[in-house]
PDB file of C-alpha atoms in Angstrom:
ATOM      1  CA  UNK A   1      18.463 223.730 214.848  1.00  0.00           C
ATOM      2  CA  UNK A   2      16.482 222.056 212.044  1.00  0.00           C
ATOM      3  CA  UNK A   3      18.236 220.228 209.242  1.00  0.00           C
ATOM      4  CA  UNK A   4      16.910 222.750 206.733  1.00  0.00           C
ATOM      5  CA  UNK A   5      18.364 225.652 208.717  1.00  0.00           C
ATOM      6  CA  UNK A   6      21.647 223.821 209.111  1.00  0.00           C
ATOM      7  CA  UNK A   7      21.838 223.160 205.402  1.00  0.00           C
ATOM      8  CA  UNK A   8      21.003 226.754 204.652  1.00  0.00           C
ATOM      9  CA  UNK A   9      23.988 227.801 206.773  1.00  0.00           C
ATOM     10  CA  UNK A  10      26.326 225.647 204.698  1.00  0.00           C
ATOM     11  CA  UNK A  11      26.505 222.510 206.850  1.00  0.00           C
ATOM     12  CA  UNK A  12      26.019 218.859 206.030  1.00  0.00           C
ATOM     13  CA  UNK A  13      23.101 216.922 207.446  1.00  0.00           C
ATOM     14  CA  UNK A  14      22.755 213.216 208.161  1.00  0.00           C
ATOM     15  CA  UNK A  15      19.574 213.094 206.071  1.00  0.00           C
ATOM     16  CA  UNK A  16      21.339 214.738 203.144  1.00  0.00           C
ATOM     17  CA  UNK A  17      24.223 212.284 203.364  1.00  0.00           C
ATOM     18  CA  UNK A  18      21.757 209.380 203.448  1.00  0.00           C
ATOM     19  CA  UNK A  19      19.853 210.666 200.408  1.00  0.00           C
ATOM     20  CA  UNK A  20      23.011 211.268 198.353  1.00  0.00           C
ATOM     21  CA  UNK A  21      24.688 207.989 199.349  1.00  0.00           C
ATOM     22  CA  UNK A  22      21.544 206.045 198.438  1.00  0.00           C
ATOM     23  CA  UNK A  23      21.391 207.777 195.045  1.00  0.00           C
ATOM     24  CA  UNK A  24      25.033 207.081 194.192  1.00  0.00           C
ATOM     25  CA  UNK A  25      24.793 203.441 195.312  1.00  0.00           C
ATOM     26  CA  UNK A  26      21.705 202.927 193.148  1.00  0.00           C
ATOM     27  CA  UNK A  27      23.475 204.525 190.176  1.00  0.00           C
ATOM     28  CA  UNK A  28      26.456 202.300 190.887  1.00  0.00           C
ATOM     29  CA  UNK A  29      24.307 199.166 190.650  1.00  0.00           C
ATOM     30  CA  UNK A  30      22.439 200.434 187.563  1.00  0.00           C
ATOM     31  CA  UNK A  31      24.691 198.572 185.057  1.00  0.00           C
ATOM     32  CA  UNK A  32      23.367 195.274 186.433  1.00  0.00           C
ATOM     33  CA  UNK A  33      19.842 196.322 185.480  1.00  0.00           C
ATOM     34  CA  UNK A  34      21.002 197.625 182.095  1.00  0.00           C
ATOM     35  CA  UNK A  35      22.746 194.334 181.367  1.00  0.00           C
ATOM     36  CA  UNK A  36      19.495 192.507 182.194  1.00  0.00           C
ATOM     37  CA  UNK A  37      17.635 194.524 179.520  1.00  0.00           C
ATOM     38  CA  UNK A  38      20.504 194.535 177.004  1.00  0.00           C
ATOM     39  CA  UNK A  39      18.511 192.256 174.665  1.00  0.00           C
ATOM     40  CA  UNK A  40      15.941 195.059 174.271  1.00  0.00           C
ATOM     41  CA  UNK A  41      16.690 197.948 171.851  1.00  0.00           C
ATOM     42  CA  UNK A  42      18.063 200.990 173.755  1.00  0.00           C
ATOM     43  CA  UNK A  43      15.379 203.292 172.334  1.00  0.00           C
ATOM     44  CA  UNK A  44      12.646 201.022 173.699  1.00  0.00           C
ATOM     45  CA  UNK A  45      14.342 200.884 177.119  1.00  0.00           C
ATOM     46  CA  UNK A  46      14.597 204.691 177.241  1.00  0.00           C
ATOM     47  CA  UNK A  47      10.951 205.063 176.165  1.00  0.00           C
ATOM     48  CA  UNK A  48       9.884 202.838 179.055  1.00  0.00           C
ATOM     49  CA  UNK A  49      12.194 204.722 181.441  1.00  0.00           C
ATOM     50  CA  UNK A  50      10.319 207.883 180.507  1.00  0.00           C
ATOM     51  CA  UNK A  51       6.816 206.438 180.785  1.00  0.00           C
ATOM     52  CA  UNK A  52       7.272 204.513 184.029  1.00  0.00           C
ATOM     53  CA  UNK A  53       9.112 207.448 185.641  1.00  0.00           C
ATOM     54  CA  UNK A  54       6.054 209.644 185.141  1.00  0.00           C
ATOM     55  CA  UNK A  55       3.791 208.021 187.784  1.00  0.00           C
ATOM     56  CA  UNK A  56       6.686 207.681 190.226  1.00  0.00           C
ATOM     57  CA  UNK A  57       7.647 211.355 189.913  1.00  0.00           C
ATOM     58  CA  UNK A  58       3.994 212.425 189.987  1.00  0.00           C
ATOM     59  CA  UNK A  59       3.337 210.452 193.173  1.00  0.00           C
ATOM     60  CA  UNK A  60       6.322 212.086 194.898  1.00  0.00           C
ATOM     61  CA  UNK A  61       5.141 215.573 193.906  1.00  0.00           C
ATOM     62  CA  UNK A  62       1.637 214.902 195.214  1.00  0.00           C
ATOM     63  CA  UNK A  63       3.002 213.382 198.413  1.00  0.00           C
ATOM     64  CA  UNK A  64       5.195 216.409 199.081  1.00  0.00           C
ATOM     65  CA  UNK A  65       2.599 218.951 197.914  1.00  0.00           C
ATOM     66  CA  UNK A  66       4.917 220.483 195.309  1.00  0.00           C
ATOM     67  CA  UNK A  67       2.583 220.921 192.348  1.00  0.00           C
ATOM     68  CA  UNK A  68       2.172 224.713 192.261  1.00  0.00           C
ATOM     69  CA  UNK A  69       5.559 225.372 190.604  1.00  0.00           C
ATOM     70  CA  UNK A  70       4.709 222.725 188.030  1.00  0.00           C
ATOM     71  CA  UNK A  71       1.426 224.452 187.166  1.00  0.00           C
ATOM     72  CA  UNK A  72       3.286 227.744 186.663  1.00  0.00           C
ATOM     73  CA  UNK A  73       5.852 226.041 184.418  1.00  0.00           C
ATOM     74  CA  UNK A  74       3.152 224.463 182.261  1.00  0.00           C
ATOM     75  CA  UNK A  75       1.647 227.920 181.679  1.00  0.00           C
ATOM     76  CA  UNK A  76       4.987 229.565 180.843  1.00  0.00           C
ATOM     77  CA  UNK A  77       6.249 229.006 177.265  1.00  0.00           C
ATOM     78  CA  UNK A  78       9.810 230.050 178.105  1.00  0.00           C
ATOM     79  CA  UNK A  79      10.062 227.525 180.954  1.00  0.00           C
ATOM     80  CA  UNK A  80       8.554 224.821 178.761  1.00  0.00           C
ATOM     81  CA  UNK A  81      11.134 225.586 176.085  1.00  0.00           C
ATOM     82  CA  UNK A  82      13.966 225.344 178.596  1.00  0.00           C
ATOM     83  CA  UNK A  83      12.575 222.037 179.869  1.00  0.00           C
ATOM     84  CA  UNK A  84      12.501 220.713 176.294  1.00  0.00           C
ATOM     85  CA  UNK A  85      16.225 221.467 175.978  1.00  0.00           C
ATOM     86  CA  UNK A  86      17.118 219.684 179.227  1.00  0.00           C
ATOM     87  CA  UNK A  87      14.848 216.777 178.255  1.00  0.00           C
ATOM     88  CA  UNK A  88      16.755 216.382 174.976  1.00  0.00           C
ATOM     89  CA  UNK A  89      20.132 216.284 176.726  1.00  0.00           C
ATOM     90  CA  UNK A  90      19.028 213.717 179.315  1.00  0.00           C
ATOM     91  CA  UNK A  91      17.469 211.542 176.590  1.00  0.00           C
ATOM     92  CA  UNK A  92      20.698 211.437 174.574  1.00  0.00           C
ATOM     93  CA  UNK A  93      22.652 210.691 177.759  1.00  0.00           C
ATOM     94  CA  UNK A  94      20.311 207.805 178.642  1.00  0.00           C
ATOM     95  CA  UNK A  95      20.464 206.365 175.128  1.00  0.00           C
ATOM     96  CA  UNK A  96      24.264 206.338 175.066  1.00  0.00           C
ATOM     97  CA  UNK A  97      24.460 204.821 178.542  1.00  0.00           C
ATOM     98  CA  UNK A  98      21.923 202.062 177.855  1.00  0.00           C
ATOM     99  CA  UNK A  99      23.634 201.187 174.567  1.00  0.00           C
ATOM    100  CA  UNK A 100      27.147 201.211 176.075  1.00  0.00           C
ATOM    101  CA  UNK A 101      26.315 198.719 178.837  1.00  0.00           C
ATOM    102  CA  UNK A 102      24.627 196.342 176.400  1.00  0.00           C
ATOM    103  CA  UNK A 103      27.531 196.665 173.976  1.00  0.00           C
ATOM    104  CA  UNK A 104      30.091 195.668 176.614  1.00  0.00           C
ATOM    105  CA  UNK A 105      31.522 199.162 177.058  1.00  0.00           C
ATOM    106  CA  UNK A 106      30.795 199.786 180.725  1.00  0.00           C
ATOM    107  CA  UNK A 107      34.426 200.791 181.299  1.00  0.00           C
ATOM    108  CA  UNK A 108      33.953 203.678 178.881  1.00  0.00           C
ATOM    109  CA  UNK A 109      30.801 204.655 180.758  1.00  0.00           C
ATOM    110  CA  UNK A 110      32.714 204.714 184.035  1.00  0.00           C
ATOM    111  CA  UNK A 111      35.372 206.910 182.451  1.00  0.00           C
ATOM    112  CA  UNK A 112      32.678 209.276 181.173  1.00  0.00           C
ATOM    113  CA  UNK A 113      31.258 209.818 184.642  1.00  0.00           C
ATOM    114  CA  UNK A 114      34.749 210.162 186.134  1.00  0.00           C
ATOM    115  CA  UNK A 115      35.605 213.022 183.781  1.00  0.00           C
ATOM    116  CA  UNK A 116      32.174 214.632 184.066  1.00  0.00           C
ATOM    117  CA  UNK A 117      33.169 217.079 186.864  1.00  0.00           C
ATOM    118  CA  UNK A 118      36.181 218.174 184.800  1.00  0.00           C
ATOM    119  CA  UNK A 119      33.913 218.743 181.790  1.00  0.00           C
ATOM    120  CA  UNK A 120      31.635 220.818 184.024  1.00  0.00           C
ATOM    121  CA  UNK A 121      34.585 222.983 185.084  1.00  0.00           C
ATOM    122  CA  UNK A 122      35.564 223.481 181.434  1.00  0.00           C
ATOM    123  CA  UNK A 123      31.979 224.377 180.473  1.00  0.00           C
ATOM    124  CA  UNK A 124      31.839 226.886 183.316  1.00  0.00           C
ATOM    125  CA  UNK A 125      35.019 228.524 182.066  1.00  0.00           C
ATOM    126  CA  UNK A 126      33.865 228.610 178.439  1.00  0.00           C
ATOM    127  CA  UNK A 127      30.176 229.453 178.826  1.00  0.00           C
ATOM    128  CA  UNK A 128      30.066 231.361 182.111  1.00  0.00           C
ATOM    129  CA  UNK A 129      33.573 232.861 181.938  1.00  0.00           C
ATOM    130  CA  UNK A 130      34.369 231.353 185.348  1.00  0.00           C
ATOM    131  CA  UNK A 131      38.009 231.634 186.311  1.00  0.00           C
ATOM    132  CA  UNK A 132      39.795 228.297 186.769  1.00  0.00           C
ATOM    133  CA  UNK A 133      42.509 227.855 189.392  1.00  0.00           C
ATOM    134  CA  UNK A 134      45.848 226.127 188.872  1.00  0.00           C
ATOM    135  CA  UNK A 135      44.734 222.763 190.235  1.00  0.00           C
ATOM    136  CA  UNK A 136      41.777 222.704 187.844  1.00  0.00           C
ATOM    137  CA  UNK A 137      44.085 223.403 184.886  1.00  0.00           C
ATOM    138  CA  UNK A 138      46.354 220.550 185.984  1.00  0.00           C
ATOM    139  CA  UNK A 139      43.394 218.184 186.474  1.00  0.00           C
ATOM    140  CA  UNK A 140      41.987 218.920 183.028  1.00  0.00           C
ATOM    141  CA  UNK A 141      45.473 218.496 181.516  1.00  0.00           C
ATOM    142  CA  UNK A 142      45.799 215.045 183.102  1.00  0.00           C
ATOM    143  CA  UNK A 143      42.341 214.112 181.793  1.00  0.00           C
ATOM    144  CA  UNK A 144      43.342 215.210 178.283  1.00  0.00           C
ATOM    145  CA  UNK A 145      46.400 212.944 178.485  1.00  0.00           C
ATOM    146  CA  UNK A 146      44.162 210.038 179.524  1.00  0.00           C
ATOM    147  CA  UNK A 147      41.832 210.664 176.590  1.00  0.00           C
ATOM    148  CA  UNK A 148      44.864 210.797 174.291  1.00  0.00           C
ATOM    149  CA  UNK A 149      46.078 207.409 175.542  1.00  0.00           C
ATOM    150  CA  UNK A 150      42.659 205.841 175.010  1.00  0.00           C
ATOM    151  CA  UNK A 151      42.425 207.435 171.564  1.00  0.00           C
ATOM    152  CA  UNK A 152      45.760 205.866 170.620  1.00  0.00           C
ATOM    153  CA  UNK A 153      44.681 202.456 171.917  1.00  0.00           C
ATOM    154  CA  UNK A 154      41.295 202.449 170.189  1.00  0.00           C
ATOM    155  CA  UNK A 155      42.387 204.225 167.016  1.00  0.00           C
ATOM    156  CA  UNK A 156      39.793 206.923 167.606  1.00  0.00           C
ATOM    157  CA  UNK A 157      38.318 209.158 170.302  1.00  0.00           C
ATOM    158  CA  UNK A 158      36.590 207.413 173.242  1.00  0.00           C
ATOM    159  CA  UNK A 159      33.306 208.863 172.044  1.00  0.00           C
ATOM    160  CA  UNK A 160      31.154 206.976 174.555  1.00  0.00           C
ATOM    161  CA  UNK A 161      33.013 208.515 177.499  1.00  0.00           C
ATOM    162  CA  UNK A 162      33.144 212.000 176.002  1.00  0.00           C
ATOM    163  CA  UNK A 163      29.497 211.919 174.889  1.00  0.00           C
ATOM    164  CA  UNK A 164      28.270 210.849 178.334  1.00  0.00           C
ATOM    165  CA  UNK A 165      30.342 213.523 180.075  1.00  0.00           C
ATOM    166  CA  UNK A 166      29.419 216.300 177.642  1.00  0.00           C
ATOM    167  CA  UNK A 167      25.677 215.561 177.486  1.00  0.00           C
ATOM    168  CA  UNK A 168      25.447 215.338 181.283  1.00  0.00           C
ATOM    169  CA  UNK A 169      27.541 218.499 181.615  1.00  0.00           C
ATOM    170  CA  UNK A 170      25.231 220.455 179.307  1.00  0.00           C
ATOM    171  CA  UNK A 171      22.187 218.928 181.019  1.00  0.00           C
ATOM    172  CA  UNK A 172      23.410 220.147 184.408  1.00  0.00           C
ATOM    173  CA  UNK A 173      24.323 223.557 182.965  1.00  0.00           C
ATOM    174  CA  UNK A 174      20.918 224.052 181.318  1.00  0.00           C
ATOM    175  CA  UNK A 175      19.075 222.543 184.282  1.00  0.00           C
ATOM    176  CA  UNK A 176      20.340 225.396 186.464  1.00  0.00           C
ATOM    177  CA  UNK A 177      18.419 227.837 184.273  1.00  0.00           C
ATOM    178  CA  UNK A 178      15.099 226.025 184.831  1.00  0.00           C
ATOM    179  CA  UNK A 179      13.505 227.957 187.723  1.00  0.00           C
ATOM    180  CA  UNK A 180      11.605 225.070 189.330  1.00  0.00           C
ATOM    181  CA  UNK A 181      12.524 222.576 192.027  1.00  0.00           C
ATOM    182  CA  UNK A 182      14.487 219.448 191.094  1.00  0.00           C
ATOM    183  CA  UNK A 183      11.546 217.080 191.544  1.00  0.00           C
ATOM    184  CA  UNK A 184       9.188 219.338 189.588  1.00  0.00           C
ATOM    185  CA  UNK A 185      11.786 219.759 186.861  1.00  0.00           C
ATOM    186  CA  UNK A 186      12.259 216.015 186.472  1.00  0.00           C
ATOM    187  CA  UNK A 187       8.499 215.452 186.256  1.00  0.00           C
ATOM    188  CA  UNK A 188       8.237 218.208 183.652  1.00  0.00           C
ATOM    189  CA  UNK A 189      11.021 216.615 181.577  1.00  0.00           C
ATOM    190  CA  UNK A 190       9.482 213.132 181.540  1.00  0.00           C
ATOM    191  CA  UNK A 191       6.048 214.658 180.877  1.00  0.00           C
ATOM    192  CA  UNK A 192       7.439 216.367 177.768  1.00  0.00           C
ATOM    193  CA  UNK A 193       9.190 213.162 176.678  1.00  0.00           C
ATOM    194  CA  UNK A 194       6.130 210.986 177.273  1.00  0.00           C
ATOM    195  CA  UNK A 195       4.468 211.888 173.961  1.00  0.00           C
ATOM    196  CA  UNK A 196       7.352 210.774 171.706  1.00  0.00           C
ATOM    197  CA  UNK A 197       7.898 207.780 174.009  1.00  0.00           C
ATOM    198  CA  UNK A 198       4.280 206.656 173.582  1.00  0.00           C
ATOM    199  CA  UNK A 199       4.517 207.237 169.840  1.00  0.00           C
ATOM    200  CA  UNK A 200       7.601 205.051 169.544  1.00  0.00           C
ATOM    201  CA  UNK A 201       6.158 202.252 171.683  1.00  0.00           C
ATOM    202  CA  UNK A 202       2.909 202.218 169.684  1.00  0.00           C
ATOM    203  CA  UNK A 203       4.962 201.991 166.493  1.00  0.00           C
ATOM    204  CA  UNK A 204       7.136 199.184 167.899  1.00  0.00           C
ATOM    205  CA  UNK A 205       4.046 197.261 168.974  1.00  0.00           C
ATOM    206  CA  UNK A 206       2.411 197.639 165.558  1.00  0.00           C
ATOM    207  CA  UNK A 207       5.610 196.369 163.908  1.00  0.00           C
ATOM    208  CA  UNK A 208       5.801 193.407 166.274  1.00  0.00           C
ATOM    209  CA  UNK A 209       9.211 194.461 167.620  1.00  0.00           C
ATOM    210  CA  UNK A 210       8.100 195.558 171.097  1.00  0.00           C
ATOM    211  CA  UNK A 211       9.100 193.593 174.200  1.00  0.00           C
ATOM    212  CA  UNK A 212       6.319 194.638 176.571  1.00  0.00           C
ATOM    213  CA  UNK A 213       4.041 191.610 176.513  1.00  0.00           C
ATOM    214  CA  UNK A 214       4.944 189.441 173.514  1.00  0.00           C
ATOM    215  CA  UNK A 215       8.287 188.319 174.953  1.00  0.00           C
ATOM    216  CA  UNK A 216       7.009 187.249 178.358  1.00  0.00           C
ATOM    217  CA  UNK A 217       6.394 188.388 181.916  1.00  0.00           C
ATOM    218  CA  UNK A 218      10.074 188.833 182.759  1.00  0.00           C
ATOM    219  CA  UNK A 219      10.521 191.568 180.160  1.00  0.00           C
ATOM    220  CA  UNK A 220       7.307 193.280 181.291  1.00  0.00           C
ATOM    221  CA  UNK A 221       8.509 193.382 184.912  1.00  0.00           C
ATOM    222  CA  UNK A 222      11.967 194.615 183.916  1.00  0.00           C
ATOM    223  CA  UNK A 223      10.553 197.411 181.765  1.00  0.00           C
ATOM    224  CA  UNK A 224       8.040 198.481 184.414  1.00  0.00           C
ATOM    225  CA  UNK A 225      10.898 198.612 186.935  1.00  0.00           C
ATOM    226  CA  UNK A 226      12.703 201.116 184.698  1.00  0.00           C
ATOM    227  CA  UNK A 227      10.619 203.896 186.228  1.00  0.00           C
ATOM    228  CA  UNK A 228      11.862 203.107 189.716  1.00  0.00           C
ATOM    229  CA  UNK A 229      15.523 202.691 188.723  1.00  0.00           C
ATOM    230  CA  UNK A 230      15.356 206.010 186.864  1.00  0.00           C
ATOM    231  CA  UNK A 231      13.256 208.271 189.085  1.00  0.00           C
ATOM    232  CA  UNK A 232      14.223 207.128 192.579  1.00  0.00           C
ATOM    233  CA  UNK A 233      17.992 207.857 192.460  1.00  0.00           C
ATOM    234  CA  UNK A 234      17.458 211.168 190.647  1.00  0.00           C
ATOM    235  CA  UNK A 235      15.013 212.349 193.311  1.00  0.00           C
ATOM    236  CA  UNK A 236      17.164 211.058 196.166  1.00  0.00           C
ATOM    237  CA  UNK A 237      20.112 212.952 194.714  1.00  0.00           C
ATOM    238  CA  UNK A 238      18.083 216.134 194.244  1.00  0.00           C
ATOM    239  CA  UNK A 239      16.953 216.103 197.871  1.00  0.00           C
ATOM    240  CA  UNK A 240      20.401 215.171 199.149  1.00  0.00           C
ATOM    241  CA  UNK A 241      22.051 218.010 197.245  1.00  0.00           C
ATOM    242  CA  UNK A 242      19.868 220.528 199.077  1.00  0.00           C
ATOM    243  CA  UNK A 243      21.072 219.256 202.489  1.00  0.00           C
ATOM    244  CA  UNK A 244      24.789 218.922 201.757  1.00  0.00           C
ATOM    245  CA  UNK A 245      27.606 221.305 200.965  1.00  0.00           C
ATOM    246  CA  UNK A 246      28.719 221.419 197.340  1.00  0.00           C
ATOM    247  CA  UNK A 247      32.163 220.123 198.361  1.00  0.00           C
ATOM    248  CA  UNK A 248      30.620 217.059 199.996  1.00  0.00           C
ATOM    249  CA  UNK A 249      28.579 216.255 196.897  1.00  0.00           C
ATOM    250  CA  UNK A 250      31.714 216.836 194.834  1.00  0.00           C
ATOM    251  CA  UNK A 251      33.582 214.095 196.717  1.00  0.00           C
ATOM    252  CA  UNK A 252      30.655 211.659 196.833  1.00  0.00           C
ATOM    253  CA  UNK A 253      30.071 211.810 193.071  1.00  0.00           C
ATOM    254  CA  UNK A 254      32.952 209.365 192.500  1.00  0.00           C
ATOM    255  CA  UNK A 255      31.077 206.533 194.238  1.00  0.00           C
ATOM    256  CA  UNK A 256      28.944 205.599 191.212  1.00  0.00           C
ATOM    257  CA  UNK A 257      31.681 205.525 188.511  1.00  0.00           C
ATOM    258  CA  UNK A 258      33.921 203.546 190.857  1.00  0.00           C
ATOM    259  CA  UNK A 259      31.173 200.932 191.273  1.00  0.00           C
ATOM    260  CA  UNK A 260      30.598 200.909 187.501  1.00  0.00           C
ATOM    261  CA  UNK A 261      34.340 200.435 186.946  1.00  0.00           C
ATOM    262  CA  UNK A 262      34.510 197.512 189.393  1.00  0.00           C
ATOM    263  CA  UNK A 263      31.396 195.929 187.889  1.00  0.00           C
ATOM    264  CA  UNK A 264      32.809 196.235 184.363  1.00  0.00           C
ATOM    265  CA  UNK A 265      36.113 194.589 185.301  1.00  0.00           C
ATOM    266  CA  UNK A 266      35.079 191.938 187.841  1.00  0.00           C
ATOM    267  CA  UNK A 267      31.444 191.136 186.944  1.00  0.00           C
ATOM    268  CA  UNK A 268      31.199 191.802 183.197  1.00  0.00           C
ATOM    269  CA  UNK A 269      34.839 190.736 182.647  1.00  0.00           C
ATOM    270  CA  UNK A 270      35.501 193.522 180.129  1.00  0.00           C
ATOM    271  CA  UNK A 271      38.997 193.643 178.651  1.00  0.00           C
ATOM    272  CA  UNK A 272      41.226 195.908 180.756  1.00  0.00           C
ATOM    273  CA  UNK A 273      44.468 196.480 178.889  1.00  0.00           C
ATOM    274  CA  UNK A 274      47.673 198.033 180.192  1.00  0.00           C
ATOM    275  CA  UNK A 275      46.944 201.198 178.201  1.00  0.00           C
ATOM    276  CA  UNK A 276      43.500 201.454 179.803  1.00  0.00           C
ATOM    277  CA  UNK A 277      45.104 201.039 183.232  1.00  0.00           C
ATOM    278  CA  UNK A 278      47.561 203.855 182.494  1.00  0.00           C
ATOM    279  CA  UNK A 279      44.722 206.078 181.226  1.00  0.00           C
ATOM    280  CA  UNK A 280      42.616 205.429 184.319  1.00  0.00           C
ATOM    281  CA  UNK A 281      45.622 206.200 186.512  1.00  0.00           C
ATOM    282  CA  UNK A 282      45.841 209.613 184.834  1.00  0.00           C
ATOM    283  CA  UNK A 283      42.100 210.106 185.406  1.00  0.00           C
ATOM    284  CA  UNK A 284      42.338 209.112 189.064  1.00  0.00           C
ATOM    285  CA  UNK A 285      45.312 211.453 189.468  1.00  0.00           C
ATOM    286  CA  UNK A 286      43.277 214.240 187.863  1.00  0.00           C
ATOM    287  CA  UNK A 287      40.429 213.632 190.299  1.00  0.00           C
ATOM    288  CA  UNK A 288      42.805 213.696 193.277  1.00  0.00           C
ATOM    289  CA  UNK A 289      44.229 217.022 192.086  1.00  0.00           C
ATOM    290  CA  UNK A 290      40.724 218.381 191.427  1.00  0.00           C
ATOM    291  CA  UNK A 291      39.304 217.172 194.756  1.00  0.00           C
ATOM    292  CA  UNK A 292      42.214 218.048 197.030  1.00  0.00           C
ATOM    293  CA  UNK A 293      41.195 221.714 197.556  1.00  0.00           C
ATOM    294  CA  UNK A 294      37.679 220.549 198.516  1.00  0.00           C
ATOM    295  CA  UNK A 295      39.051 217.926 200.912  1.00  0.00           C
ATOM    296  CA  UNK A 296      41.461 220.422 202.455  1.00  0.00           C
ATOM    297  CA  UNK A 297      38.652 222.932 202.916  1.00  0.00           C
ATOM    298  CA  UNK A 298      36.439 220.311 204.572  1.00  0.00           C
ATOM    299  CA  UNK A 299      39.251 219.258 206.945  1.00  0.00           C
ATOM    300  CA  UNK A 300      40.006 222.872 207.902  1.00  0.00           C
ATOM    301  CA  UNK A 301      36.343 223.568 208.583  1.00  0.00           C
ATOM    302  CA  UNK A 302      35.930 220.414 210.674  1.00  0.00           C
ATOM    303  CA  UNK A 303      39.078 221.259 212.640  1.00  0.00           C
ATOM    304  CA  UNK A 304      37.803 224.784 213.289  1.00  0.00           C
ATOM    305  CA  UNK A 305      34.433 223.464 214.473  1.00  0.00           C
ATOM    306  CA  UNK A 306      36.140 220.846 216.652  1.00  0.00           C
TER     307      UNK A 306
END
């Protein structure tokens, strides 16, 4: 049986696991790259992420012969409009993430990606009228308590965490309505964003504030690499998701925020107070409650197959 047929029947494949694991590991190491470019304005970093992702995504589409859907999308105003919406959400998400790492708030970024699946469940209930089960209610309640603790500690809402989770949640929600493949959709998004990105970079260069060239070779190499660090994990994830069960992806998604959390505490040496520890314990408890039905289902299925 081919891997495609196996995936279609609801099974996991080794290739899918490899794709997804590679994507989450790359996302987990991403803060190290973001810290390396933290001296560059976030808007400039995001503009370069857009521009240098374009040739990478285009090369993958050509290599895989997946350009026909893209041609249809470019001729369909409704699909272009939907792609503009998803492009806006991913841009805001990137901007917040780039800024947060440079500002020494990687812990808040980790929290944002931990609570992202819970935000997605809440969005599904609110926007799609999906019925939540008891464990999901409990998980969201625990997450709310964690946010309350962090709000008390900081004297205000943890807006970095909430903004990252909400923008990614809406991006994923809207992305489902874009009727093209994941690779084609990503290329379409960066193609749409390339015009404002070029405009900003031309302006920055004319003002003498750009970092591509005037500040040395190191900055040029780092900014050119932004295309690879952006496009490669997204495309690996997209291909992995097609070859894995949703429950498997649901468990694996905690790899990246865990790596970000460990990097923030042990590499960046960010302050980790007792209140933050308590809040993260509530978040981890919420994720255990949320994930347990998926884990139990996977174990039952494996036992039945064995």
